[in-house]
Amino acid sequence: MLDQIVWCTRAFYLFSIAVILVVRLIPGLKNRFLSYGARDSGGGHGQVQEAGIHGNGTTGSRSRLSSLSLLPSQVLDHVMSWKVPHSWFIHFYILSVVLSTTTIIAASLRSNDPQHALSSRTMNMNANIENMEDMTTSAPSYLFCSILMLIQGSRRLLECMNKNKKKDEDKDKTTTNTTSRPATSQMWIGHYAIGLAFYFFTNLGIFVEGVAKHQQQRLLQPPPSPPPPAVQIPRGFLSFLTTPKTFVCTSVFLYTSYKQNKYHRHLASLKKYTLPDTGIFRTIVAPHYTAECGIYLSLALLQARDERGGTNWSLIAALLFVTVNLGVTADGTRRWMMAKFPERRREVEARWRMIPAVW
């Protein structure tokens, strides 16, 4: 069962990457489904109208063919109209915090409950429960990654709460000063669904692969003796925290998290739909996306092969998904900037999209 869950998790990332690339390469899909918020200018309606022009002055049969050719576009336009408020981004981080917290509590309780550990071995209870015994010793990086995911989710949750609060205050001011109601930024419901799925599968991938790794460790060595009654942090977890790889990966995680928060605060301070042109934004279109890639790179490296063996390929797949997804989004942002600010087109063209010297 664990193997099926692990492969489903990896398949989600790989399938999502393929879908994103296909949508990116087909203009009719790219214009409809890859833009949201500031870059959402109505999707592919212009293409439908253009196709309708070619039907003028044709015979009856050609007119019917034109109507048939318009049908797929009309269906896509209808699907494109399924949108939710952009403020619903906060749901991603609520879900991530809940799942990370649940994982940490489950792993800690199983690791520190000697009665559970002893009874599981002597009474041969459910194998999946038994796999959780002392997971912090056999697979400490998985528990630590869940802790880092909790930090990441909590930070982004606080950022979204502050951003939504500021938007509400600005909306109240605008409503007071004008009779018209300000427009609310929206995103396609597909973006919302894939965001929820990403945080679900990322937390699931960390947890399930940790259990699977612990199961492999138990097959290679005899079961450990029951832990002492006192609740304490296992030695395996403490020794893991003091390794050079853990120090480097944690430092990268904290640094990129700090930089992303700094970039988000700068973007939030700008007037709506203006061109960022200070600091690193002069070189990179979306440095906050660069930082996001750094965050998941640190998590993937943290669970790369070590002396205990095993690599969390689900996190590797998650890193690839983040890189492709944000890389495509950064390219769309760059194109939007060049169209929105034609007088500064050359300046924007000189900027890297997300990764300097690469993209």
Coordinates of C-alpha atoms in Angstrom, one line a residue:
M1 CA 0.0 0.0 0.0
L2 CA 2.8 2.4 0.9
D3 CA 4.5 1.8 -2.5
Q4 CA 1.3 2.7 -4.4
I5 CA 0.9 5.9 -2.4
V6 CA 4.5 6.9 -3.1
W7 CA 4.1 6.3 -6.8
C8 CA 0.8 8.1 -6.9
T9 CA 2.6 11.1 -5.3
R10 CA 5.4 11.1 -7.9
A11 CA 2.9 10.6 -10.7
F12 CA 1.0 13.7 -9.7
Y13 CA 4.1 15.9 -10.0
L14 CA 5.2 14.3 -13.3
F15 CA 1.7 14.5 -14.8
S16 CA 1.3 18.1 -13.7
I17 CA 4.7 19.0 -15.2
A18 CA 3.6 17.5 -18.6
V19 CA 0.3 19.3 -18.5
I20 CA 1.9 22.7 -17.8
L21 CA 4.4 22.2 -20.6
V22 CA 1.6 21.2 -23.1
V23 CA -0.5 24.2 -22.1
R24 CA 2.5 26.5 -22.4
L25 CA 3.2 25.3 -25.9
I26 CA -0.4 25.6 -27.3
P27 CA -1.3 29.3 -27.7
G28 CA -5.1 28.7 -27.4
L29 CA -4.5 27.0 -24.0
K30 CA -1.7 29.3 -22.8
N31 CA -3.7 32.5 -23.3
R32 CA -6.7 31.1 -21.4
F33 CA -5.2 29.1 -18.5
L34 CA -1.7 30.4 -17.7
S35 CA -2.6 34.0 -16.8
Y36 CA -4.3 35.2 -13.7
G37 CA -4.5 38.4 -11.6
A38 CA -2.7 41.3 -13.3
R39 CA -1.8 39.2 -16.3
D40 CA -5.4 37.9 -16.9
S41 CA -6.7 40.0 -19.8
G42 CA -9.7 37.9 -20.8
G43 CA -7.9 34.9 -22.1
G44 CA -8.8 33.6 -25.5
H45 CA -12.0 35.5 -26.3
G46 CA -10.1 37.5 -28.9
Q47 CA -9.3 34.3 -30.7
V48 CA -12.9 33.3 -30.8
Q49 CA -13.9 36.7 -32.2
E50 CA -11.1 36.5 -34.8
A51 CA -12.4 33.0 -35.9
G52 CA -15.9 34.4 -36.3
I53 CA -14.7 37.1 -38.7
H54 CA -13.5 34.4 -41.2
G55 CA -17.1 33.2 -41.4
N56 CA -18.4 36.4 -43.0
G57 CA -19.4 36.1 -46.6
T58 CA -19.1 32.3 -46.8
T59 CA -21.5 29.7 -48.2
G60 CA -23.9 27.8 -45.9
S61 CA -21.7 24.8 -45.7
R62 CA -18.6 26.8 -44.8
S63 CA -20.6 28.7 -42.2
R64 CA -21.5 25.4 -40.6
L65 CA -17.9 24.3 -40.6
S66 CA -17.0 27.6 -39.0
S67 CA -19.6 27.1 -36.3
L68 CA -18.2 23.6 -35.6
S69 CA -14.6 24.9 -35.4
L70 CA -15.8 27.5 -32.9
L71 CA -17.3 24.9 -30.6
P72 CA -14.0 23.8 -28.9
S73 CA -13.1 27.5 -28.3
Q74 CA -16.5 28.2 -26.7
V75 CA -16.1 25.2 -24.4
L76 CA -12.6 26.3 -23.4
D77 CA -13.9 29.9 -22.8
H78 CA -16.6 28.5 -20.6
V79 CA -14.1 26.4 -18.6
M80 CA -11.8 29.5 -18.4
S81 CA -14.7 31.4 -16.7
W82 CA -14.6 29.1 -13.6
K83 CA -12.6 31.4 -11.3
V84 CA -12.2 32.0 -7.6
P85 CA -10.8 35.0 -5.6
H86 CA -7.1 35.3 -5.6
S87 CA -7.2 35.7 -1.9
W88 CA -8.0 31.9 -1.7
F89 CA -4.3 31.4 -1.9
I90 CA -4.4 31.4 1.8
H91 CA -6.1 28.0 1.8
F92 CA -2.9 26.4 0.4
Y93 CA -1.0 27.3 3.5
I94 CA -3.8 26.5 6.0
L95 CA -3.8 23.0 4.5
S96 CA 0.0 22.7 4.6
V97 CA 0.2 23.8 8.2
V98 CA -2.5 21.3 9.3
L99 CA -0.8 18.4 7.4
S100 CA 2.7 19.2 8.7
T101 CA 1.5 19.5 12.2
T102 CA -0.4 16.2 12.0
T103 CA 2.7 14.5 10.6
I104 CA 5.0 15.8 13.3
I105 CA 2.6 14.9 16.1
A106 CA 2.0 11.4 14.7
A107 CA 5.8 10.7 14.3
S108 CA 6.6 12.1 17.7
L109 CA 3.9 10.1 19.5
R110 CA 4.9 6.9 17.9
S111 CA 8.5 7.5 18.6
N112 CA 8.1 8.3 22.3
D113 CA 5.4 5.8 23.3
P114 CA 7.3 2.8 24.7
Q115 CA 4.1 0.9 25.5
H116 CA 3.0 1.2 21.9
A117 CA 6.4 0.2 20.6
L118 CA 6.5 -2.9 22.9
S119 CA 3.0 -4.0 22.2
S120 CA 3.4 -3.6 18.5
R121 CA 6.4 -6.0 18.5
T122 CA 5.0 -8.6 20.9
M123 CA 1.4 -8.7 19.6
N124 CA 2.2 -8.1 15.9
M125 CA -0.3 -5.4 15.4
N126 CA -1.1 -3.5 12.2
A127 CA 2.1 -3.3 10.1
N128 CA 1.5 0.3 9.1
I129 CA 1.3 1.4 12.7
E130 CA 4.4 -0.6 13.5
N131 CA 6.3 1.2 10.8
M132 CA 6.0 4.4 12.7
E133 CA 7.9 3.1 15.8
D134 CA 11.0 5.1 16.3
M135 CA 10.9 6.7 12.9
T136 CA 12.9 9.6 14.2
T137 CA 15.8 7.2 14.6
S138 CA 15.7 5.3 11.3
A139 CA 14.5 8.2 9.2
P140 CA 15.2 11.5 11.0
S141 CA 15.3 13.7 7.9
Y142 CA 11.7 13.0 7.2
L143 CA 10.5 14.4 10.6
F144 CA 12.9 17.4 10.2
C145 CA 11.5 18.1 6.7
S146 CA 8.0 18.1 8.1
I147 CA 9.2 20.7 10.7
L148 CA 10.7 22.8 7.9
M149 CA 7.4 22.5 5.9
L150 CA 5.5 23.7 9.0
I151 CA 7.8 26.7 9.2
Q152 CA 7.3 27.4 5.5
G153 CA 3.6 27.0 5.6
S154 CA 3.2 29.2 8.7
R155 CA 5.3 32.0 7.2
R156 CA 3.4 32.0 4.0
L157 CA 0.1 31.9 6.0
L158 CA 1.1 35.0 8.0
E159 CA 2.2 36.7 4.8
C160 CA -1.2 36.0 3.1
M161 CA -3.1 37.1 6.2
N162 CA -1.2 40.5 6.3
K163 CA -1.7 40.9 2.5
N164 CA -5.4 40.2 2.7
K165 CA -5.8 42.6 5.6
K166 CA -4.0 45.3 3.6
K167 CA -6.2 44.7 0.6
D168 CA -9.3 45.0 2.7
E169 CA -8.1 48.3 4.1
D170 CA -7.3 49.6 0.7
K171 CA -10.7 48.4 -0.6
D172 CA -12.5 50.2 2.2
K173 CA -10.6 53.5 1.4
T174 CA -11.4 53.1 -2.3
T175 CA -15.1 52.4 -1.6
T176 CA -15.3 55.5 0.7
N177 CA -13.7 57.8 -1.9
T178 CA -15.5 56.5 -5.0
T179 CA -18.9 55.2 -5.9
S180 CA -17.5 52.3 -7.9
R181 CA -16.4 49.1 -6.3
P182 CA -12.8 48.1 -6.9
A183 CA -12.2 44.9 -8.9
T184 CA -11.2 41.8 -7.1
S185 CA -8.2 39.8 -8.5
Q186 CA -9.1 36.3 -9.5
M187 CA -7.5 33.1 -10.6
W188 CA -8.7 30.1 -12.6
I189 CA -10.1 27.3 -10.5
G190 CA -7.6 24.9 -12.0
H191 CA -4.7 26.9 -10.4
Y192 CA -6.5 26.7 -7.1
A193 CA -7.0 23.0 -7.4
I194 CA -3.4 22.2 -8.4
G195 CA -2.1 24.4 -5.5
L196 CA -4.1 22.5 -3.0
A197 CA -3.0 19.2 -4.5
F198 CA 0.7 20.3 -4.4
Y199 CA 0.7 21.0 -0.7
F200 CA -1.2 17.9 0.0
F201 CA 1.1 15.6 -2.0
T202 CA 4.3 17.3 -0.7
N203 CA 3.4 16.7 2.9
L204 CA 2.1 13.2 2.1
G205 CA 5.3 12.4 0.2
I206 CA 7.5 13.4 3.1
F207 CA 5.4 11.4 5.6
V208 CA 4.8 8.2 3.5
E209 CA 8.4 7.9 2.2
G210 CA 9.6 8.3 5.8
V211 CA 7.4 5.4 6.8
A212 CA 8.6 3.4 3.8
K213 CA 12.2 4.1 4.6
H214 CA 11.7 3.0 8.2
Q215 CA 10.1 -0.2 7.0
Q216 CA 13.2 -0.9 4.9
Q217 CA 15.4 -0.3 7.9
R218 CA 13.5 -2.7 10.0
L219 CA 13.9 -5.4 7.4
L220 CA 17.7 -4.9 7.4
Q221 CA 18.2 -5.0 11.2
P222 CA 16.6 -6.6 14.2
P223 CA 14.0 -4.5 16.1
P224 CA 15.6 -2.2 18.7
S225 CA 15.1 -2.7 22.4
P226 CA 12.1 -0.8 24.0
P227 CA 13.0 2.9 24.7
P228 CA 13.3 4.2 28.2
P229 CA 10.0 5.4 29.9
A230 CA 11.1 9.0 29.9
V231 CA 9.9 11.0 26.9
Q232 CA 13.0 12.3 25.1
I233 CA 14.4 13.3 21.7
P234 CA 15.9 10.1 20.2
R235 CA 19.7 10.1 19.7
G236 CA 19.3 9.4 16.0
F237 CA 17.4 12.6 15.5
L238 CA 19.9 14.6 17.6
S239 CA 22.9 13.2 15.7
F240 CA 21.1 14.0 12.4
L241 CA 20.7 17.7 13.4
T242 CA 24.4 18.0 13.9
T243 CA 25.6 16.7 10.5
P244 CA 27.2 19.1 8.1
K245 CA 24.6 18.4 5.4
T246 CA 21.8 19.3 7.8
F247 CA 23.5 22.5 8.7
V248 CA 24.0 23.5 5.1
C249 CA 20.5 22.6 4.0
T250 CA 18.9 24.3 6.9
S251 CA 21.0 27.4 6.3
V252 CA 19.9 27.5 2.7
F253 CA 16.2 27.0 3.7
L254 CA 16.3 29.8 6.3
Y255 CA 18.2 32.2 4.0
T256 CA 15.9 31.7 1.0
S257 CA 12.8 31.9 3.3
Y258 CA 14.1 35.2 4.6
K259 CA 14.8 36.5 1.1
Q260 CA 11.4 35.5 -0.2
N261 CA 9.7 37.2 2.7
K262 CA 11.7 40.3 1.9
Y263 CA 10.8 40.2 -1.8
H264 CA 7.1 39.6 -0.9
R265 CA 7.1 42.6 1.4
H266 CA 8.7 44.8 -1.3
L267 CA 6.1 43.7 -3.9
A268 CA 3.3 44.3 -1.4
S269 CA 4.6 47.9 -0.8
L270 CA 4.4 48.8 -4.5
K271 CA 1.5 50.5 -6.1
K272 CA -0.8 48.0 -7.9
Y273 CA 0.5 46.8 -11.3
T274 CA 3.8 48.8 -11.3
L275 CA 7.2 47.6 -12.4
P276 CA 9.6 46.6 -9.6
D277 CA 12.9 48.2 -10.4
T278 CA 15.0 48.2 -7.2
G279 CA 17.7 45.8 -6.0
I280 CA 17.6 42.2 -7.4
F281 CA 14.4 43.0 -9.4
R282 CA 16.7 44.9 -11.8
T283 CA 18.3 41.6 -12.7
I284 CA 15.6 39.0 -12.2
V285 CA 11.9 39.3 -13.0
A286 CA 10.7 37.1 -10.2
P287 CA 13.4 36.6 -7.5
H288 CA 10.7 35.4 -5.1
Y289 CA 10.2 32.4 -7.4
T290 CA 14.0 31.9 -7.3
A291 CA 13.8 31.8 -3.5
E292 CA 10.9 29.3 -3.7
C293 CA 13.1 27.0 -5.8
G294 CA 15.8 27.4 -3.2
I295 CA 13.5 26.4 -0.4
Y296 CA 12.5 23.1 -2.1
L297 CA 16.0 22.5 -3.2
S298 CA 17.1 22.5 0.4
L299 CA 14.4 20.1 1.4
A300 CA 15.3 17.7 -1.5
L301 CA 19.0 17.8 -0.7
L302 CA 18.2 17.2 3.0
Q303 CA 16.6 13.9 2.0
A304 CA 19.2 12.9 -0.6
R305 CA 21.1 9.7 -0.2
D306 CA 23.1 9.5 3.0
E307 CA 24.8 6.8 5.1
R308 CA 21.4 5.3 5.9
G309 CA 20.6 5.0 2.3
G310 CA 17.4 6.1 0.4
T311 CA 16.4 9.3 -1.4
N312 CA 13.0 10.9 -1.3
W313 CA 12.2 11.0 -5.0
S314 CA 8.8 12.5 -4.3
L315 CA 10.6 15.7 -3.1
I316 CA 12.8 15.6 -6.2
A317 CA 9.7 15.5 -8.3
A318 CA 8.2 18.3 -6.2
L319 CA 11.3 20.4 -6.9
L320 CA 11.0 19.8 -10.6
F321 CA 7.3 20.8 -10.5
V322 CA 8.1 24.0 -8.6
T323 CA 10.9 24.9 -11.1
V324 CA 8.8 24.2 -14.2
N325 CA 5.6 25.8 -12.8
L326 CA 7.2 29.0 -11.5
G327 CA 9.5 29.1 -14.6
V328 CA 6.5 29.2 -16.9
T329 CA 4.8 31.8 -14.6
A330 CA 7.9 34.0 -14.6
D331 CA 8.0 33.9 -18.4
G332 CA 4.4 35.0 -18.5
T333 CA 5.2 37.8 -16.0
R334 CA 8.1 39.0 -18.2
R335 CA 5.9 39.1 -21.3
W336 CA 3.2 41.0 -19.4
M337 CA 5.8 43.5 -18.2
M338 CA 7.0 44.1 -21.7
A339 CA 3.4 44.6 -23.0
K340 CA 2.4 46.7 -20.0
F341 CA 5.5 49.0 -20.0
P342 CA 6.5 49.3 -23.7
E343 CA 8.7 52.3 -22.9
R344 CA 10.9 50.0 -20.7
R345 CA 10.8 46.9 -22.9
R346 CA 14.5 46.7 -23.4
E347 CA 15.1 47.0 -19.6
V348 CA 12.7 44.1 -19.0
E349 CA 14.3 42.0 -21.8
A350 CA 17.6 42.3 -20.1
R351 CA 16.3 40.7 -16.9
W352 CA 16.5 37.0 -16.3
R353 CA 13.1 35.4 -15.7
M354 CA 13.9 33.3 -12.6
I355 CA 17.4 31.7 -12.6
P356 CA 20.3 33.9 -13.6
A357 CA 22.4 32.5 -16.5
V358 CA 19.8 29.7 -17.0
W359 CA 16.3 31.1 -17.4

